Tab-separated table of C-alpha atoms in Angstrom:
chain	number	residue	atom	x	y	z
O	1	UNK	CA	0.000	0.000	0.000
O	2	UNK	CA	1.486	3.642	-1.031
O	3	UNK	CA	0.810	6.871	-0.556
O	4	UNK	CA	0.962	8.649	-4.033
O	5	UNK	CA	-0.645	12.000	-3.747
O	6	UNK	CA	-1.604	14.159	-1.043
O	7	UNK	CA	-4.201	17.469	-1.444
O	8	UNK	CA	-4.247	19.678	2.209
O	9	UNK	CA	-6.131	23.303	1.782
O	10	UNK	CA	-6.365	24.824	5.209
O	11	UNK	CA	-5.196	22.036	7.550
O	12	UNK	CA	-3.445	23.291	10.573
O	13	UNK	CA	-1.308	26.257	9.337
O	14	UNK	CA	-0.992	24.562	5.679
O	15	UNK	CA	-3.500	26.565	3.180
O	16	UNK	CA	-2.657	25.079	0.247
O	17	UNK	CA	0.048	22.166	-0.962
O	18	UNK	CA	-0.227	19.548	-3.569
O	19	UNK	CA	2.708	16.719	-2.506
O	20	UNK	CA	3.979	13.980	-4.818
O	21	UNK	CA	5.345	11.104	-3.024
O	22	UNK	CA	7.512	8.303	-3.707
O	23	UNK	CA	7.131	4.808	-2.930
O	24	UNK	CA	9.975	4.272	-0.620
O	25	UNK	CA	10.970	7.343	2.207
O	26	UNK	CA	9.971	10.548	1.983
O	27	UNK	CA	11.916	13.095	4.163
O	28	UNK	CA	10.084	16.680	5.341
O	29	UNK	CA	12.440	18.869	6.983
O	30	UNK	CA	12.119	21.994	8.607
O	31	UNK	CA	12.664	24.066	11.793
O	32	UNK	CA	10.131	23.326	14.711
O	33	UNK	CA	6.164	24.673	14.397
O	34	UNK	CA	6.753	24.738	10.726
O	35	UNK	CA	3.922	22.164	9.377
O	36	UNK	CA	5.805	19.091	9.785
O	37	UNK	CA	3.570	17.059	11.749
O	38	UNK	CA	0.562	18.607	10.349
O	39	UNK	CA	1.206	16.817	7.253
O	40	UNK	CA	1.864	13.504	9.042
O	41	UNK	CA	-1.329	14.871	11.057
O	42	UNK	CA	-3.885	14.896	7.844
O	43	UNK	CA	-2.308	11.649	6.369
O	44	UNK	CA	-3.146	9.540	9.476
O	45	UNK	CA	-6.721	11.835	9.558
O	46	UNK	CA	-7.565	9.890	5.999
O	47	UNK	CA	-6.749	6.855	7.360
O	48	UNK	CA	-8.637	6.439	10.905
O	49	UNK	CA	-11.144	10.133	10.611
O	50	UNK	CA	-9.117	11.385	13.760
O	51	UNK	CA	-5.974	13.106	14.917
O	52	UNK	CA	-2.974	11.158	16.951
O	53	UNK	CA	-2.805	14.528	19.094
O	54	UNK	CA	-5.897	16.935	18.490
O	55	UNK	CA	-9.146	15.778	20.761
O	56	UNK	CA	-11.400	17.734	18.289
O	57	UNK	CA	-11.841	17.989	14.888
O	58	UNK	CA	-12.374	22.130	15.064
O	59	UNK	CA	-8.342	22.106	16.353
O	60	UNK	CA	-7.418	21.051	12.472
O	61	UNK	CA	-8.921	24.285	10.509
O	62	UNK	CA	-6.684	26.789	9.812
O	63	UNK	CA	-7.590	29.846	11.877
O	64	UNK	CA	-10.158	32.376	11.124
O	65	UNK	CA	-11.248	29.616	8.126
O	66	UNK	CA	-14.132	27.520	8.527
O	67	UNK	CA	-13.383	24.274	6.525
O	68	UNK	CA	-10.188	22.406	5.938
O	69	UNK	CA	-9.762	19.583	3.149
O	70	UNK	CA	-7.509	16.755	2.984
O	71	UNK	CA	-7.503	14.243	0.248
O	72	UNK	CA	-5.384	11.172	-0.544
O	73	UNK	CA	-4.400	9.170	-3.436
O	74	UNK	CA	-3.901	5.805	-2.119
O	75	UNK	CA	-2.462	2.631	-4.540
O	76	UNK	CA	-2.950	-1.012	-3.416
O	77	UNK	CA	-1.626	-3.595	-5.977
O	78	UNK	CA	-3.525	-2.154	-9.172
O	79	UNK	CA	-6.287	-0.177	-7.369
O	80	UNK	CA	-6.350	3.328	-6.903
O	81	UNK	CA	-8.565	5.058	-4.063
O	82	UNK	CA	-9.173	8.627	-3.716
O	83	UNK	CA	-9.955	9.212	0.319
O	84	UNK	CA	-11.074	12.942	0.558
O	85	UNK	CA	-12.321	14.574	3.872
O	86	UNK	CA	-13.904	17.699	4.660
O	87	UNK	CA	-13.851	19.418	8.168
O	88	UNK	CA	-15.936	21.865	9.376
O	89	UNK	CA	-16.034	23.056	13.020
O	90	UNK	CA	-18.891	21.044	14.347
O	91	UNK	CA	-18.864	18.112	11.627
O	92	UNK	CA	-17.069	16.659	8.524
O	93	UNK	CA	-17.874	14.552	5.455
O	94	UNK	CA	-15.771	11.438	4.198
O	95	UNK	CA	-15.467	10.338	0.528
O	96	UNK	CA	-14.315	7.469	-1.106
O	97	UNK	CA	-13.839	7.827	-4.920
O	98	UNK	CA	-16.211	10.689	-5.253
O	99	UNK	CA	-18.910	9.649	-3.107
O	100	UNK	CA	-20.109	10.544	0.348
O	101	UNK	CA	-19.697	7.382	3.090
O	102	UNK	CA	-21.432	7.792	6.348
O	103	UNK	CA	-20.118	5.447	8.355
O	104	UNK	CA	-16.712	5.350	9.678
O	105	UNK	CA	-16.719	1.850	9.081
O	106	UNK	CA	-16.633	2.193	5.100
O	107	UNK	CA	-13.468	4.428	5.442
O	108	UNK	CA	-11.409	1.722	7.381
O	109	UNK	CA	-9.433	-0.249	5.365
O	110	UNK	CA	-8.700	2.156	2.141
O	111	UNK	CA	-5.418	3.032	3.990
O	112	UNK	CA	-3.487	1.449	6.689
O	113	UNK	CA	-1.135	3.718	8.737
O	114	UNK	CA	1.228	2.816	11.621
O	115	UNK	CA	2.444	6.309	13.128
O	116	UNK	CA	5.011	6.865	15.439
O	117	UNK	CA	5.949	10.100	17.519
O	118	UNK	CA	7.952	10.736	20.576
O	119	UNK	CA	5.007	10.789	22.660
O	120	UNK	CA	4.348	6.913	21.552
O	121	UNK	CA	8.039	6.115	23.405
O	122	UNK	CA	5.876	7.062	26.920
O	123	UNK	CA	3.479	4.274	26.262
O	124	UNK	CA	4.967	1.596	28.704
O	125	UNK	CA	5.927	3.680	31.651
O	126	UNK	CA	2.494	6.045	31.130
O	127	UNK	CA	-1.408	6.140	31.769
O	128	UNK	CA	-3.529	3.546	31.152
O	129	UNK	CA	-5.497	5.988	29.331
O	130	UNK	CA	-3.060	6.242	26.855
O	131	UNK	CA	-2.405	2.145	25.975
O	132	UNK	CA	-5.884	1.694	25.996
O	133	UNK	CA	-6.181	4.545	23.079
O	134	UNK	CA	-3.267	2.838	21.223
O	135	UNK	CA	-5.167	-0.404	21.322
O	136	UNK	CA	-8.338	1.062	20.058
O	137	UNK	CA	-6.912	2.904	17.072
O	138	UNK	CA	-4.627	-0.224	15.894
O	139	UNK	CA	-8.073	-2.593	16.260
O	140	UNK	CA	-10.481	-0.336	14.513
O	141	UNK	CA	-7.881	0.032	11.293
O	142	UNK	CA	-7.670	-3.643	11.975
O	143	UNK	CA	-11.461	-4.605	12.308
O	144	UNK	CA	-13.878	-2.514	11.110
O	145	UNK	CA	-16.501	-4.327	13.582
O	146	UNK	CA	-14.302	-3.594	16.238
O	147	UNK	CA	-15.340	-0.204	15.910
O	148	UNK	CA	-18.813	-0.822	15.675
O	149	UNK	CA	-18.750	-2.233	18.667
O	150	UNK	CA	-16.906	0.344	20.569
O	151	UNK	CA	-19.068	2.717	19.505
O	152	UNK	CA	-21.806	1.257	20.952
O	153	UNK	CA	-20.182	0.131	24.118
O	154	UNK	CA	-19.605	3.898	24.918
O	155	UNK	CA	-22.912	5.363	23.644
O	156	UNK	CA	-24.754	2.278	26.477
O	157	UNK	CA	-22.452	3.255	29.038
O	158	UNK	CA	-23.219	6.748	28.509
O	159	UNK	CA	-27.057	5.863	29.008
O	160	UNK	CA	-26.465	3.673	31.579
O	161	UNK	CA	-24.471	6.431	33.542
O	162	UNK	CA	-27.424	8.616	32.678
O	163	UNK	CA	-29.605	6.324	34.575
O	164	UNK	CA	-27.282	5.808	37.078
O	165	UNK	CA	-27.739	9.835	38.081
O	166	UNK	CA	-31.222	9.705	37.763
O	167	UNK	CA	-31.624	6.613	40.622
O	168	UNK	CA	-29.107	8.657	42.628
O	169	UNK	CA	-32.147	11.545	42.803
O	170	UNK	CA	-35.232	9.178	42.527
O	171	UNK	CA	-34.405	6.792	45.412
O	172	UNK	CA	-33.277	3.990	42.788
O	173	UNK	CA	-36.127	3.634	40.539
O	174	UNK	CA	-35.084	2.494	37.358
O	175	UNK	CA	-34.164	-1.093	38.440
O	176	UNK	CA	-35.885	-2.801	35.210
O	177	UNK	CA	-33.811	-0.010	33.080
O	178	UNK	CA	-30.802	-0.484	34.370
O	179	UNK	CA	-31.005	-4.782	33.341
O	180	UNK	CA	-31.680	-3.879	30.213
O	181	UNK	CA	-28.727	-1.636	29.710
O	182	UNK	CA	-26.425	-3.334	31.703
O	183	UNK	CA	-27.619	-6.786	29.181
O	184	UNK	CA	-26.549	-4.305	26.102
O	185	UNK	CA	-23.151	-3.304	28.155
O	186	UNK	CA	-22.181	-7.162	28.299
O	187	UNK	CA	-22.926	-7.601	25.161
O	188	UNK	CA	-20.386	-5.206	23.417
O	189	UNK	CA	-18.213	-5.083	26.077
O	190	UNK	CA	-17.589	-9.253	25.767
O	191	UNK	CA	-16.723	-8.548	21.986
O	192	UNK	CA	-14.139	-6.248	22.622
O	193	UNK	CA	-12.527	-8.072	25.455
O	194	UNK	CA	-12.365	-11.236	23.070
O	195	UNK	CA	-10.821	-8.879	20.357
O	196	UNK	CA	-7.957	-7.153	22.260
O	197	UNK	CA	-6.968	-10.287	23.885
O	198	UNK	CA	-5.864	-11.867	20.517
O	199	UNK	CA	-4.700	-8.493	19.488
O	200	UNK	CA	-2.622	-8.340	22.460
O	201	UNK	CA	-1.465	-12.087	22.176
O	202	UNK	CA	-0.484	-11.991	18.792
O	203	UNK	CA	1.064	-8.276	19.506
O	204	UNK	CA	3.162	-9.752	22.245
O	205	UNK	CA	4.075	-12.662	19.996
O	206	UNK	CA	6.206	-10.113	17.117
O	207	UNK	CA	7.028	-7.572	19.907
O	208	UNK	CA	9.048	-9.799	21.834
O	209	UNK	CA	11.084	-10.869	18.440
O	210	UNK	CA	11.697	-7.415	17.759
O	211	UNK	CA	13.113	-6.885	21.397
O	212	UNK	CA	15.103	-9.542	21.112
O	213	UNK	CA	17.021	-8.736	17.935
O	214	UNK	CA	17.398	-5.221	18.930
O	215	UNK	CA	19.317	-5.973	22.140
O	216	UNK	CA	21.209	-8.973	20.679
O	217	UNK	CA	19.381	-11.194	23.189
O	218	UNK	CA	19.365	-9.895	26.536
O	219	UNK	CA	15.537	-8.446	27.022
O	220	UNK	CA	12.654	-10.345	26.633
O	221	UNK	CA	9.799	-8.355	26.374
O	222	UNK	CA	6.153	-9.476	27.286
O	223	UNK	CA	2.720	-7.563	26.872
O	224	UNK	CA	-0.098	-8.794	29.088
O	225	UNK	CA	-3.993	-7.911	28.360
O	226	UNK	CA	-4.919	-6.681	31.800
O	227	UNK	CA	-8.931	-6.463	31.296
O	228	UNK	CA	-10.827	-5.231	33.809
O	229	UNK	CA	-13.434	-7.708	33.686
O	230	UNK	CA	-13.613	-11.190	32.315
O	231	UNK	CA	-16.565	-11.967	29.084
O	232	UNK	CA	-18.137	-14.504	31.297
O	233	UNK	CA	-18.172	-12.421	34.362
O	234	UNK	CA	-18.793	-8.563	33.108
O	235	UNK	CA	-22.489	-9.011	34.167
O	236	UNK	CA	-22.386	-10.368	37.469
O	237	UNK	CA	-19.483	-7.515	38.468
O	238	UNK	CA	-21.814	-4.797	37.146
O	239	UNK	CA	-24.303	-6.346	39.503
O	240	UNK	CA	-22.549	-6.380	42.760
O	241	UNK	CA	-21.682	-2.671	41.952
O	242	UNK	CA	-24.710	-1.587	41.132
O	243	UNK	CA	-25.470	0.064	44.794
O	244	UNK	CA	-21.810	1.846	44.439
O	245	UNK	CA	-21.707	2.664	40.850
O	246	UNK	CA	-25.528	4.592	42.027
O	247	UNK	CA	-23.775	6.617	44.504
O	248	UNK	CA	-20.648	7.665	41.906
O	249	UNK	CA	-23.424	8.430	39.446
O	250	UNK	CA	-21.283	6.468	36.847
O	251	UNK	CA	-20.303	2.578	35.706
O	252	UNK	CA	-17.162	1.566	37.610
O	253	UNK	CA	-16.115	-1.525	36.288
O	254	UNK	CA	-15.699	-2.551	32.326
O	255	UNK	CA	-13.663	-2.631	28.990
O	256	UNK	CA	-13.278	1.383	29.418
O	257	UNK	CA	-10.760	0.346	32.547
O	258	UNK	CA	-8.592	-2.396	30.339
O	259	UNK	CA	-4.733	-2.214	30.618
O	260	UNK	CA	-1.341	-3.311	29.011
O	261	UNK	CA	1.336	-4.456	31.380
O	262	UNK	CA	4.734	-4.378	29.827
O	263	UNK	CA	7.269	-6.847	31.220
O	264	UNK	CA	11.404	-6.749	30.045
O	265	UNK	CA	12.640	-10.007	31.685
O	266	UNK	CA	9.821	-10.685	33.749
O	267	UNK	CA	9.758	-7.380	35.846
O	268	UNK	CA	6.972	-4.334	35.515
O	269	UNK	CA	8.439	-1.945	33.279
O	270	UNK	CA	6.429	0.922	34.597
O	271	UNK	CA	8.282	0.195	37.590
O	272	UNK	CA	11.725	-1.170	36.927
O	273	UNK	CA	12.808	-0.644	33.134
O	274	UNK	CA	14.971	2.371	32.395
O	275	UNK	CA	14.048	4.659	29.522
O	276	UNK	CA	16.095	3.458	27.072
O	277	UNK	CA	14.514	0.130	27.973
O	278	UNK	CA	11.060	1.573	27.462
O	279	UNK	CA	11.719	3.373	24.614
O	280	UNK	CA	13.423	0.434	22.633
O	281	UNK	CA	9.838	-1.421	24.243
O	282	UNK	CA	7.988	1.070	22.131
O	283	UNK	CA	9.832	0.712	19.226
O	284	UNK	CA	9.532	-2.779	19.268
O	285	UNK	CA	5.413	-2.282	19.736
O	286	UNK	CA	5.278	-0.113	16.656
O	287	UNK	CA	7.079	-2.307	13.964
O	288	UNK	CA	5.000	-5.045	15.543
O	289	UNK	CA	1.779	-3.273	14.352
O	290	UNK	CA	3.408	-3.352	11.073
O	291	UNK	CA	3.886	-6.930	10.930
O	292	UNK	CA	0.577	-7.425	12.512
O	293	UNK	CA	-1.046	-4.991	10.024
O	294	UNK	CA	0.355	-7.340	7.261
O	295	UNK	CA	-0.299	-10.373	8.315
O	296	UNK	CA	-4.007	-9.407	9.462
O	297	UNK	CA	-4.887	-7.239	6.209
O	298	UNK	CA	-2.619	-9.148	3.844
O	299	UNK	CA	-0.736	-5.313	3.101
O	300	UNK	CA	1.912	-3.034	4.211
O	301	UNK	CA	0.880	-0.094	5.831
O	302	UNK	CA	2.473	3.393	5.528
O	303	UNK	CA	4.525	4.062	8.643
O	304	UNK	CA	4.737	8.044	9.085
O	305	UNK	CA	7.820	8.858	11.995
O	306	UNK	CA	6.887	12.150	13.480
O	307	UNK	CA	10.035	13.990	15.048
O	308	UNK	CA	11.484	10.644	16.404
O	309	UNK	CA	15.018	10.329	15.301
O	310	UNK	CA	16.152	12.861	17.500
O	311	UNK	CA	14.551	11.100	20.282
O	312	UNK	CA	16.362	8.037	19.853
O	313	UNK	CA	19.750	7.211	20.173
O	314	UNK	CA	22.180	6.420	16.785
O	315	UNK	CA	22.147	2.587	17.617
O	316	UNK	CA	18.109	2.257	17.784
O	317	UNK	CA	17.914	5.054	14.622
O	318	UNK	CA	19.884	2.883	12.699
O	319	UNK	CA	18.008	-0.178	13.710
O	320	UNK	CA	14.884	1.326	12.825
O	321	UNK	CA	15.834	2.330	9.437
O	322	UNK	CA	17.016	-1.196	8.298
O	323	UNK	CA	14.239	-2.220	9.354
O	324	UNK	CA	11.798	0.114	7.153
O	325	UNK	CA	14.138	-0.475	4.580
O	326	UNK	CA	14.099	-4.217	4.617
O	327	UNK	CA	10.359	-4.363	5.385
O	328	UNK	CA	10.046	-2.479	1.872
O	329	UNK	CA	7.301	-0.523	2.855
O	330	UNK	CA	6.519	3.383	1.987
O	331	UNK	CA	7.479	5.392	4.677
O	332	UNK	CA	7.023	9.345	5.240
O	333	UNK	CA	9.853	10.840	8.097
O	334	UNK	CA	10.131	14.443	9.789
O	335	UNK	CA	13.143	15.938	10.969
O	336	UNK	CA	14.431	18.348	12.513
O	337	UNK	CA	17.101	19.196	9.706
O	338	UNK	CA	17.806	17.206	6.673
O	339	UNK	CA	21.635	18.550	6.595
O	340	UNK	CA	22.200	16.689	9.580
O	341	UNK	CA	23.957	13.289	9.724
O	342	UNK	CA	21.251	10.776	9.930
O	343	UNK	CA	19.757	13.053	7.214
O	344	UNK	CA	22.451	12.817	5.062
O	345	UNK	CA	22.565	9.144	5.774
O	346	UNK	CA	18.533	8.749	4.860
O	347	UNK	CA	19.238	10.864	1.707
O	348	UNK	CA	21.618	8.336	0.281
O	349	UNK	CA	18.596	5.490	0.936
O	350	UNK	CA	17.526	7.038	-2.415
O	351	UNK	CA	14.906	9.351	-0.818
O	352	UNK	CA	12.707	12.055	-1.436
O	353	UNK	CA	12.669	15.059	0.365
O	354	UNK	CA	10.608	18.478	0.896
O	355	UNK	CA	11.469	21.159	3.380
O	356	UNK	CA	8.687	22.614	4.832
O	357	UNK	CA	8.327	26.759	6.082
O	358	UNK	CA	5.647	28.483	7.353
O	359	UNK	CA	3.141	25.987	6.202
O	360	UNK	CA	4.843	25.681	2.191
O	361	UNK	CA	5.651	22.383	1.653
O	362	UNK	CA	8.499	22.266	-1.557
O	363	UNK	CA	10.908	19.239	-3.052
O	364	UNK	CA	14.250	19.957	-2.885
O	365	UNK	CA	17.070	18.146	-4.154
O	366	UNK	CA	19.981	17.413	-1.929
């Protein structure tokens, strides 16, 4: 899968660029707060219909404008998608080809992306907000029911918490109700457990190989699914915290609780790895989702490095791009500076690069 044309007008401080790219790396380079990531930004947007950083759509228009466009030309074997979007502040519009989808669902699949930005080499050692988030993004690339069901998990939990502050007012009437969403709860909520166990499992699996290989040996890495419920069990613990769940006015226990534990030779990283452990953890999670994106969707995705070379040290940069370059898949980079070393080095890899100022994104020929 490749990446062969990309269309921004008013995304993030880019109003207008029109960007060729090749089928192997692509370089941007630039000072900081140039556009850099923005571009990376709207590629992953046509993939998965949301931002890596940005909570709200709104955040992507350029300012004082009131709709930004992105649209990519995407090539899979002999088939050629066009994957436009249109954002407005308080909704957008997806198209495939030419014509209007409305459900998120249709739009997964026309582009696989794996991105990876210095805030991804926290994800062992921070929140379980933010694992659960990288779980949910991979899986609904992955499995378009996947995000079906998520969908609906959250929209009955957000009726059930509803209820929930009603009983707290009405001296718990609403009984009946609340069986009927907590039925709809388990329901979802078993499907997704099922899902990011084997996603986790099989994750853990190519992770560990990748950890391995990268320190020659001496860390074995394992990722554990730590679900807060069990399928067969969700019901009866939403039971036995029904009285307490009443009083918090919201639903305490379920998949919106999960976890990832990350072990390096059988200790908590959280606790005990040291950052460059965790960060060569991280890197080892993100090629993983490459393989796993292959071997799940039978194609390479397009792996987009925001910023990250300068957060790594030479021996894991150099591992990373012998990697990309023997997986033989298209790959778009930011950097800091393209005269640089490692840009130099990249440069000679037979790749194309653009600097990017003030929002202008132009090739340049080094």
């Amino acid at each position: 899968m490749q990446i062969q044309r990309v269309l921004l007008h008013n995304f993030r401080n880019i109003e207008c660029a029109d960007v060729g790219l090749d089928e192997g790396l692509n370089i941007f380079f630039g000072d900081n707060a140039q556009g850099k990531t923005n571009f990376l930004e709207a590629v992953y947007y046509a993939a998965a219909s949301r931002s890596h950083r940005a909570s709200r759509d709104r955040e992507l228009i350029m300012t004082n404008e009131k709709l930004a466009r992105v649209k990519v030309q995407v090539k899979h074997e002999f088939l050629t998608t066009d994957i436009a979007m249109e954002i407005e502040k308080d909704s957008k519009r997806m198209f495939v080809n030419g014509l209007q989808i409305k459900r998120l669902g249709e739009l997964f699949g026309n582009l696989f992306c794996v991105i990876f930005s210095p805030e991804d080499l926290s994800l062992v050692k921070s929140g379980p907000g933010l694992r659960r988030r990288f779980m949910d993004m991979e899986l609904c690339q992955l499995y378009p029911a996947y995000y079906h069901n998520l969908r609906m998990y959250y929209k009955v939990m957000k009726q059930r918490n509803n209820l929930l502050r009603d009983m707290a007012f009405n001296q718990g009437r609403g009984l009946d109700t609340l069986d009927v969403w907590d039925e709809q709860l388990v329901s979802y909520g078993a499907k997704l457990i099922d899902t990011r166990a084997r996603f986790v499992e099989k994750l853990s699996s190519i992770a560990c190989k990748n950890q391995m290989d990268i320190t020659g040996g001496k860390e074995k890495l394992e990722i554990i699914y730590k679900n807060n419920v069990d399928s067969d069990g969700f019901l009866e613990k939403l039971i036995k915290t029904r009285n307490y769940d009443i009083i918090k006015k919201n639903t305490s226990v379920g998949v919106h609780k999960d976890d990832m534990e990350f072990k390096i030779n059988g200790k908590d990283a959280r606790i005990y790895a040291s950052q460059g452990q965790s960060r060569t953890a991280a890197l080892s999670v993100k090629l993983a989702q490459v393989t796993l994106t292959y071997e799940e969707r039978g194609c390479m995705p397009v792996l987009l490095l925001d910023d990250l070379l300068s957060e790594l040290d030479l021996s894991r940069q150099r591992y990373l791009m012998e990697r990309v370059k023997g997986l033989g898949l298209q790959c778009i980079i930011t950097l800091t500076g393209a005269e640089s070393a490692f840009g130099e080095y990249l440069s000679e890899q037979g790749a194309k690069i653009f600097k990017v100022t003030e929002g202008k994104i132009d090739e340049v020929t080094v």
